[in-house]
CSV table of C-alpha atoms in Angstrom, one decimal:
chain,number,residue,atom,x,y,z
A,15,MET,CA,-70.8,-47.0,-17.3
A,16,ALA,CA,-68.3,-45.8,-19.7
A,17,ASP,CA,-64.9,-47.3,-19.3
A,18,VAL,CA,-62.9,-43.8,-19.2
A,19,LYS,CA,-59.2,-43.2,-18.2
A,20,GLU,CA,-59.2,-40.3,-16.3
A,21,ILE,CA,-56.5,-37.8,-15.5
A,22,ARG,CA,-56.4,-34.9,-13.2
A,23,LEU,CA,-54.8,-31.8,-14.1
A,24,GLU,CA,-54.4,-28.9,-11.5
A,25,LEU,CA,-54.5,-25.5,-13.6
A,26,LYS,CA,-53.2,-22.5,-12.0
A,27,ARG,CA,-55.7,-20.4,-13.0
A,28,GLU,CA,-59.1,-21.0,-11.5
A,29,ARG,CA,-57.7,-24.3,-10.4
A,30,ARG,CA,-59.7,-26.3,-12.9
A,31,ILE,CA,-59.9,-29.8,-12.2
A,32,TRP,CA,-60.1,-31.8,-15.5
A,33,HIS,CA,-61.2,-35.3,-15.6
A,34,GLY,CA,-61.2,-36.6,-19.1
A,35,PRO,CA,-60.1,-39.4,-21.7
A,36,ARG,CA,-56.1,-39.2,-22.3
A,37,LYS,CA,-56.9,-38.2,-25.8
A,38,ASN,CA,-58.5,-34.9,-24.7
A,39,LEU,CA,-55.4,-33.9,-22.5
A,40,ALA,CA,-54.2,-31.5,-25.1
A,41,GLN,CA,-57.6,-29.9,-25.2
A,42,ALA,CA,-57.5,-29.2,-21.6
A,43,PRO,CA,-57.5,-25.3,-20.9
A,44,THR,CA,-54.5,-23.9,-19.6
A,45,ASN,CA,-53.6,-20.5,-18.0
A,46,ALA,CA,-50.6,-19.1,-15.8
A,47,ALA,CA,-52.8,-17.0,-13.4
A,48,LEU,CA,-53.8,-18.4,-9.8
A,49,ASN,CA,-57.3,-18.3,-8.5
A,50,GLN,CA,-60.0,-19.8,-6.9
A,51,ILE,CA,-62.8,-21.3,-9.0
A,52,SER,CA,-62.8,-25.1,-9.7
A,53,VAL,CA,-64.9,-26.9,-12.1
A,54,THR,CA,-64.8,-30.6,-12.0
A,55,CYS,CA,-66.0,-32.8,-15.1
A,56,ALA,CA,-66.5,-36.5,-15.2
A,57,VAL,CA,-66.2,-37.1,-19.1
A,58,HIS,CA,-68.4,-40.2,-20.2
A,59,ARG,CA,-69.1,-41.4,-23.8
A,60,VAL,CA,-72.0,-39.1,-24.3
A,61,LYS,CA,-71.1,-35.7,-22.5
A,62,PRO,CA,-69.3,-34.2,-19.6
A,63,ARG,CA,-71.0,-33.6,-16.1
A,64,CYS,CA,-69.5,-30.6,-14.5
A,65,VAL,CA,-69.7,-29.4,-10.6
A,66,VAL,CA,-69.0,-26.0,-10.1
A,67,VAL,CA,-66.6,-25.1,-7.2
A,68,PHE,CA,-66.2,-21.7,-5.6
A,69,THR,CA,-63.5,-21.2,-2.9
A,70,ALA,CA,-63.0,-17.5,-3.0
A,71,LYS,CA,-62.9,-16.4,0.5
A,72,GLY,CA,-61.7,-13.4,2.7
A,73,LEU,CA,-61.7,-9.8,1.7
A,74,MET,CA,-63.1,-8.8,-2.1
A,75,PRO,CA,-63.1,-5.2,-2.8
A,76,PRO,CA,-65.6,-3.9,-5.1
A,77,VAL,CA,-63.7,-2.0,-7.3
A,78,PHE,CA,-64.5,1.7,-8.6
A,79,THR,CA,-64.8,2.4,-12.2
A,80,PRO,CA,-62.3,5.2,-13.2
A,81,ILE,CA,-64.4,8.0,-14.9
A,82,ASN,CA,-62.9,11.0,-16.8
A,83,GLU,CA,-64.4,14.5,-16.3
A,84,ASP,CA,-66.1,14.1,-19.7
A,85,GLN,CA,-67.9,10.9,-18.4
A,86,THR,CA,-66.4,8.6,-20.4
A,87,VAL,CA,-64.4,5.6,-18.8
A,88,ASN,CA,-60.8,5.9,-18.0
A,89,TYR,CA,-59.8,2.4,-19.0
A,90,SER,CA,-56.1,3.1,-18.7
A,91,ALA,CA,-56.5,3.6,-14.9
A,92,ILE,CA,-57.5,0.2,-14.4
A,93,PRO,CA,-54.1,-1.7,-14.7
A,94,GLY,CA,-52.3,0.2,-12.1
A,95,TYR,CA,-55.5,0.1,-9.7
A,96,ALA,CA,-55.3,-3.7,-10.0
A,97,LYS,CA,-51.5,-3.7,-9.2
A,98,TYR,CA,-52.1,-1.6,-6.3
A,99,LEU,CA,-54.5,-4.1,-4.8
A,100,ALA,CA,-52.6,-7.1,-5.5
A,101,ASP,CA,-49.5,-5.7,-3.9
A,102,ALA,CA,-51.6,-4.8,-0.8
A,103,GLY,CA,-52.4,-8.7,-0.4
A,104,ILE,CA,-55.8,-8.6,-2.1
A,105,LYS,CA,-56.7,-11.9,-3.9
A,106,ALA,CA,-60.0,-11.2,-5.2
A,107,VAL,CA,-62.2,-8.3,-6.7
A,108,LEU,CA,-65.7,-7.3,-7.6
A,109,VAL,CA,-66.1,-5.7,-10.7
A,110,GLY,CA,-69.3,-3.9,-11.5
A,111,GLY,CA,-71.0,-3.6,-7.9
A,112,THR,CA,-72.6,-0.5,-6.6
A,113,THR,CA,-69.3,0.8,-6.0
A,114,GLY,CA,-68.3,0.2,-9.4
A,115,GLU,CA,-71.4,2.2,-11.0
A,116,ASN,CA,-72.3,-0.6,-13.5
A,117,MET,CA,-75.9,0.4,-13.4
A,118,SER,CA,-75.1,3.7,-14.9
A,119,LEU,CA,-72.9,2.2,-17.8
A,120,ASN,CA,-73.9,0.6,-21.0
A,121,VAL,CA,-73.2,-2.9,-22.0
A,122,GLU,CA,-70.2,-2.4,-24.2
A,123,GLU,CA,-68.7,-0.2,-21.7
A,124,ARG,CA,-69.2,-3.0,-18.9
A,125,LYS,CA,-68.0,-5.5,-21.2
A,126,LYS,CA,-64.6,-3.6,-21.9
A,127,ILE,CA,-64.0,-3.2,-18.2
A,128,VAL,CA,-64.6,-6.9,-17.7
A,129,ASP,CA,-61.9,-7.5,-20.3
A,130,ILE,CA,-59.5,-5.3,-18.8
A,131,TRP,CA,-60.0,-6.8,-15.2
A,132,VAL,CA,-59.7,-10.2,-16.5
A,133,LYS,CA,-56.6,-9.5,-18.3
A,134,GLU,CA,-54.9,-7.9,-15.2
A,135,GLY,CA,-56.4,-10.7,-13.0
A,136,ARG,CA,-54.4,-13.4,-15.1
A,137,THR,CA,-51.2,-11.5,-14.6
A,138,LEU,CA,-51.7,-10.7,-10.8
A,139,GLY,CA,-53.4,-13.8,-9.8
A,140,LEU,CA,-56.6,-11.9,-8.9
A,141,HIS,CA,-60.0,-13.7,-8.8
A,142,ILE,CA,-62.4,-11.7,-10.9
A,143,GLN,CA,-66.1,-11.7,-9.9
A,144,VAL,CA,-68.4,-9.7,-12.0
A,145,GLN,CA,-71.6,-8.3,-11.0
A,146,VAL,CA,-73.9,-8.5,-14.1
A,147,GLY,CA,-77.5,-7.3,-12.8
A,148,GLY,CA,-78.8,-4.0,-12.6
A,149,GLY,CA,-80.2,-3.8,-16.3
A,150,PRO,CA,-82.6,-5.4,-18.5
A,151,LEU,CA,-83.0,-9.2,-18.4
A,152,ARG,CA,-81.3,-9.4,-21.8
A,153,ASP,CA,-78.5,-7.3,-21.2
A,154,VAL,CA,-77.9,-9.4,-17.8
A,155,LEU,CA,-78.0,-12.6,-19.6
A,156,ALA,CA,-75.8,-11.4,-22.4
A,157,LEU,CA,-73.3,-10.2,-19.9
A,158,ALA,CA,-73.6,-13.3,-17.9
A,159,GLN,CA,-72.8,-15.3,-21.1
A,160,TYR,CA,-70.0,-12.8,-22.2
A,161,SER,CA,-68.4,-13.2,-18.8
A,162,GLN,CA,-68.0,-16.9,-19.0
A,163,ALA,CA,-66.7,-16.7,-22.5
A,164,VAL,CA,-63.8,-14.2,-21.6
A,165,GLY,CA,-62.5,-16.1,-18.4
A,166,VAL,CA,-64.3,-14.3,-15.4
A,167,ASN,CA,-64.0,-16.6,-12.3
A,168,SER,CA,-67.5,-16.0,-10.9
A,169,LEU,CA,-70.8,-14.0,-11.2
A,170,LEU,CA,-73.0,-11.7,-8.8
A,171,THR,CA,-76.3,-10.7,-9.7
A,172,LEU,CA,-78.9,-8.2,-8.6
A,173,PRO,CA,-82.4,-9.0,-8.5
A,174,GLU,CA,-84.8,-7.4,-11.1
A,175,LEU,CA,-85.0,-3.8,-10.0
A,176,TYR,CA,-88.1,-2.4,-11.5
A,177,PHE,CA,-90.5,-5.7,-11.7
A,178,LYS,CA,-89.1,-6.7,-8.3
A,179,PRO,CA,-89.6,-10.3,-7.1
A,180,GLN,CA,-92.3,-10.4,-4.3
A,181,THR,CA,-91.5,-14.2,-3.1
A,182,VAL,CA,-88.6,-16.5,-2.7
A,183,ASP,CA,-89.8,-18.6,-5.8
A,184,GLU,CA,-89.8,-15.4,-7.9
A,185,LEU,CA,-86.2,-14.4,-6.7
A,186,VAL,CA,-85.0,-18.0,-7.3
A,187,GLN,CA,-86.6,-17.8,-10.8
A,188,TYR,CA,-84.8,-14.8,-11.7
A,189,VAL,CA,-81.4,-16.2,-10.2
A,190,GLU,CA,-81.7,-19.4,-12.0
A,191,LEU,CA,-82.0,-17.4,-15.6
A,192,VAL,CA,-78.7,-15.8,-14.9
A,193,ALA,CA,-77.2,-19.1,-13.7
A,194,LYS,CA,-78.3,-21.0,-16.6
A,195,ALA,CA,-76.5,-18.4,-19.0
A,196,ALA,CA,-73.3,-19.1,-17.5
A,197,PRO,CA,-73.5,-22.7,-16.2
A,198,LYS,CA,-69.8,-23.1,-15.6
A,199,LEU,CA,-69.4,-20.4,-13.2
A,200,PRO,CA,-70.4,-20.0,-9.6
A,201,VAL,CA,-73.2,-17.6,-9.3
A,202,LEU,CA,-74.0,-15.5,-6.4
A,203,TYR,CA,-77.0,-13.3,-5.3
A,204,TYR,CA,-76.5,-9.5,-4.5
A,205,HIS,CA,-78.8,-8.9,-1.4
A,206,ILE,CA,-78.8,-5.1,-0.7
A,207,PRO,CA,-82.4,-4.3,0.2
A,208,SER,CA,-81.6,-0.7,1.1
A,209,MET,CA,-80.9,-0.2,-2.7
A,210,SER,CA,-83.0,-2.7,-4.4
A,211,LYS,CA,-86.1,-2.8,-2.1
A,212,VAL,CA,-86.2,-6.4,-2.6
A,213,GLU,CA,-86.8,-7.7,0.9
A,214,ILE,CA,-87.0,-11.2,0.9
A,215,ASN,CA,-85.7,-13.7,3.9
A,216,MET,CA,-82.1,-14.8,3.0
A,217,PRO,CA,-82.1,-18.2,4.9
A,218,ALA,CA,-85.4,-19.3,2.9
A,219,PHE,CA,-84.0,-17.9,-0.4
A,220,VAL,CA,-80.6,-19.7,0.0
A,221,LYS,CA,-82.2,-23.1,0.8
A,222,ALA,CA,-84.6,-22.8,-2.2
A,223,ALA,CA,-81.9,-21.7,-4.4
A,224,THR,CA,-79.3,-24.2,-3.5
A,225,ALA,CA,-82.2,-26.9,-4.1
A,226,ARG,CA,-82.8,-25.7,-7.6
A,227,ILE,CA,-79.8,-24.1,-9.1
A,228,PRO,CA,-76.5,-26.4,-9.6
A,229,ASN,CA,-74.2,-23.5,-9.7
A,230,PHE,CA,-75.6,-21.2,-7.0
A,231,ARG,CA,-72.8,-20.6,-4.6
A,232,GLY,CA,-73.8,-18.1,-2.1
A,233,LEU,CA,-74.4,-14.2,-1.7
A,234,LYS,CA,-73.3,-10.8,-0.8
A,235,PHE,CA,-75.4,-9.7,2.3
A,236,THR,CA,-75.2,-6.0,2.3
A,237,SER,CA,-77.5,-5.3,5.4
A,238,ASN,CA,-76.9,-4.4,9.0
A,239,ASP,CA,-79.0,-7.3,10.3
A,240,LEU,CA,-76.4,-9.7,11.6
A,241,SER,CA,-79.1,-12.0,13.1
A,242,GLU,CA,-80.3,-12.6,9.5
A,243,GLY,CA,-76.8,-12.8,8.4
A,244,ALA,CA,-75.9,-15.5,11.0
A,245,GLN,CA,-79.1,-17.6,10.2
A,246,THR,CA,-78.2,-17.3,6.3
A,247,LEU,CA,-74.7,-18.6,7.3
A,248,LYS,CA,-76.1,-21.7,8.8
A,249,ALA,CA,-78.5,-22.3,5.8
A,250,LEU,CA,-75.2,-22.5,3.6
A,251,LYS,CA,-73.7,-25.5,2.3
A,252,LYS,CA,-69.7,-26.1,2.9
A,253,ASP,CA,-69.1,-25.2,-0.8
A,254,GLN,CA,-71.0,-22.0,-0.6
A,255,GLU,CA,-69.9,-18.5,0.9
A,256,ILE,CA,-71.6,-15.5,2.4
A,257,PHE,CA,-69.8,-12.2,1.9
A,258,LEU,CA,-70.8,-9.3,4.2
A,259,GLY,CA,-71.4,-6.0,2.6
A,260,ALA,CA,-71.1,-3.7,5.5
A,261,ASP,CA,-67.9,-2.2,6.1
A,262,THR,CA,-68.6,-1.1,9.9
A,263,LEU,CA,-69.5,-4.6,10.9
A,264,LEU,CA,-66.5,-6.4,9.6
A,265,ALA,CA,-65.2,-7.5,13.1
A,266,PRO,CA,-68.7,-8.4,14.4
A,267,ALA,CA,-69.6,-10.3,11.6
A,268,ALA,CA,-66.5,-12.2,11.8
A,269,LEU,CA,-67.0,-13.1,15.2
A,270,LEU,CA,-70.3,-14.7,14.3
A,271,GLY,CA,-68.4,-16.8,11.6
A,272,ILE,CA,-69.0,-14.5,8.7
A,273,LYS,CA,-65.4,-14.0,7.6
A,274,SER,CA,-65.7,-13.1,4.2
A,275,SER,CA,-66.6,-9.6,3.0
A,276,ILE,CA,-67.2,-7.2,0.1
A,277,GLY,CA,-66.4,-3.4,1.2
A,278,THR,CA,-65.8,-0.4,-0.5
A,279,THR,CA,-63.2,0.6,2.0
A,280,PHE,CA,-61.1,-2.3,1.2
A,281,SER,CA,-59.6,-0.4,-1.7
A,282,LEU,CA,-58.9,2.6,0.5
A,283,PHE,CA,-57.6,0.7,3.7
A,284,PRO,CA,-56.7,-2.8,2.6
A,285,GLN,CA,-54.3,-3.3,5.4
A,286,LEU,CA,-56.6,-2.2,8.0
A,287,ALA,CA,-59.4,-4.6,6.9
A,288,GLN,CA,-57.0,-7.4,7.0
A,289,ASP,CA,-55.8,-6.5,10.4
A,290,ILE,CA,-59.0,-6.6,11.7
A,291,LEU,CA,-59.7,-10.2,10.4
A,292,VAL,CA,-56.3,-11.0,11.8
A,293,ALA,CA,-57.2,-9.9,15.2
A,294,VAL,CA,-60.3,-11.8,15.1
A,295,GLU,CA,-58.9,-15.0,14.1
A,296,SER,CA,-56.5,-14.4,16.9
A,297,LYS,CA,-59.0,-13.9,19.5
A,298,ASP,CA,-57.7,-10.6,20.3
A,299,ILE,CA,-61.0,-8.9,20.7
A,300,ALA,CA,-59.9,-5.7,22.1
A,301,ARG,CA,-57.5,-5.1,19.2
A,302,ALA,CA,-60.2,-6.0,16.7
A,303,ARG,CA,-62.6,-3.6,18.5
A,304,GLU,CA,-59.9,-1.0,18.3
A,305,LEU,CA,-59.0,-1.5,14.6
A,306,GLN,CA,-62.8,-1.6,13.8
A,307,ASP,CA,-63.5,1.6,15.6
A,308,VAL,CA,-60.8,3.2,13.3
A,309,LEU,CA,-62.5,1.9,10.1
A,310,SER,CA,-65.9,2.9,11.2
A,311,SER,CA,-64.5,6.4,12.0
A,312,ALA,CA,-63.2,6.4,8.6
A,313,VAL,CA,-66.5,5.8,7.0
A,314,ASP,CA,-68.3,8.4,9.2
A,315,ALA,CA,-65.6,11.0,7.9
A,316,LEU,CA,-66.4,9.9,4.4
A,317,THR,CA,-70.0,10.0,4.4
A,318,ALA,CA,-70.6,12.7,6.3
A,319,GLU,CA,-69.8,14.8,3.3
A,320,GLY,CA,-72.3,13.2,0.8
A,321,ALA,CA,-73.5,9.8,-0.8
A,322,TRP,CA,-71.5,6.7,-0.6
A,323,VAL,CA,-69.9,6.6,-4.0
A,324,PRO,CA,-68.9,10.3,-4.7
A,325,THR,CA,-67.4,10.4,-1.1
A,326,MET,CA,-65.7,7.0,-1.3
A,327,LYS,CA,-64.2,8.3,-4.6
A,328,ALA,CA,-62.8,11.2,-3.3
A,329,GLY,CA,-61.4,9.1,-0.3
A,330,MET,CA,-59.5,6.8,-2.8
A,331,GLU,CA,-57.9,9.5,-4.7
A,332,ILE,CA,-57.0,11.4,-1.0
A,333,VAL,CA,-55.5,7.9,0.3
A,334,SER,CA,-53.9,6.2,-2.6
A,335,GLY,CA,-53.7,8.7,-5.3
A,336,ILE,CA,-55.1,6.8,-7.9
A,337,LYS,CA,-57.5,8.9,-10.3
A,338,VAL,CA,-60.9,7.2,-10.0
A,339,GLY,CA,-62.5,10.6,-11.1
A,340,PRO,CA,-66.0,11.7,-10.5
A,341,PRO,CA,-68.8,9.5,-10.1
A,342,SER,CA,-71.2,8.8,-13.2
A,343,LEU,CA,-74.2,11.0,-13.7
A,344,PRO,CA,-76.5,11.5,-12.2
A,345,GLN,CA,-74.5,11.5,-9.0
A,346,ARG,CA,-72.2,14.4,-8.7
A,347,PRO,CA,-68.9,14.8,-7.1
A,348,ILE,CA,-68.4,16.3,-3.6
A,349,SER,CA,-66.8,20.0,-3.3
A,350,PRO,CA,-63.2,20.8,-2.9
A,351,GLU,CA,-63.9,21.9,0.6
A,352,ALA,CA,-65.6,18.4,1.3
A,353,ARG,CA,-62.5,16.7,0.0
A,354,GLN,CA,-60.4,18.8,2.4
A,355,ARG,CA,-62.5,18.1,5.5
A,356,ILE,CA,-62.1,14.2,4.6
A,357,ALA,CA,-58.3,14.5,4.0
A,358,THR,CA,-57.9,16.3,7.5
A,359,LYS,CA,-60.4,13.8,9.3
A,360,LEU,CA,-58.3,10.7,7.7
A,361,ARG,CA,-54.8,12.2,8.8
A,362,ALA,CA,-56.2,12.5,12.6
A,363,LEU,CA,-57.0,8.8,12.1
A,364,LYS,CA,-53.4,8.3,10.7
A,365,LEU,CA,-54.9,6.7,7.7
A,366,VAL,CA,-53.3,9.1,5.3
A,367,LYS,CA,-50.0,11.0,5.3
């Protein structure tokens, strides 16, 4: 055993816990932003061993990618968007999910978006999770490596979308490749069978991934099957997390113990979503049901006018005034008449003035 004097430094950004020889103290990473990822390193004479700890919980909006009318990315809109969320009490965001349309962007655009969100996250104390999947494996691994290098707090990855994994072992192999590309970051799996068509039992996957991938820390569970969701929750370890990906089931899932969630409507209605979780935590079931009905009615009002991303982008502009622009091609924006109908329904729900 190496005789090493260890010092424990609490770093506000990422809450990294650095255990190392006193002579390495000046080399410990520093940053002013607060957030929820920790890396514990036991330093010996040969090389350090690190355990990645993930503690982000609660509501995590998957952020929109602002797009200009000419289909270029409107990077300048991101800082104001980040402040809007932080001011609303949001502590973590997902960059590059379905809502963020990352699958329609090239690698350089995705990297630049990551850079801006990391910068804003440091200033505002936001945990920045980045979804790196949805492209060729080489690009996925490059984005994972890049995210670790620039200070992202955690990763989420879709499965391979063309040569789809057919078994638990094949899915674990894919996620393992991503995790090895960013070994210092918590890595979560993005389960969205309605889009990916990868329909693998999640409790079985979680158990296998946990046994094989040191930095595997959970999943985003985008499914209405709360029975499977509850079983998946039971399969997770204490240092792992399941994030629901179904806005209309926020309250029912919380009652089952799934109290973290990634939902597009949390950008539009952050206070409403927080109030739902507070009601559940307070065991005010009637209030939770009432608030969930409002949120579900808002989702119905939006999606009645078209596909998820185009309608949600329109809703975001109606509710917040933040210009997130049209969807990325090949998706199309909704009509002015559809926007007006959405605005009328949201006013009736008292969600917009």
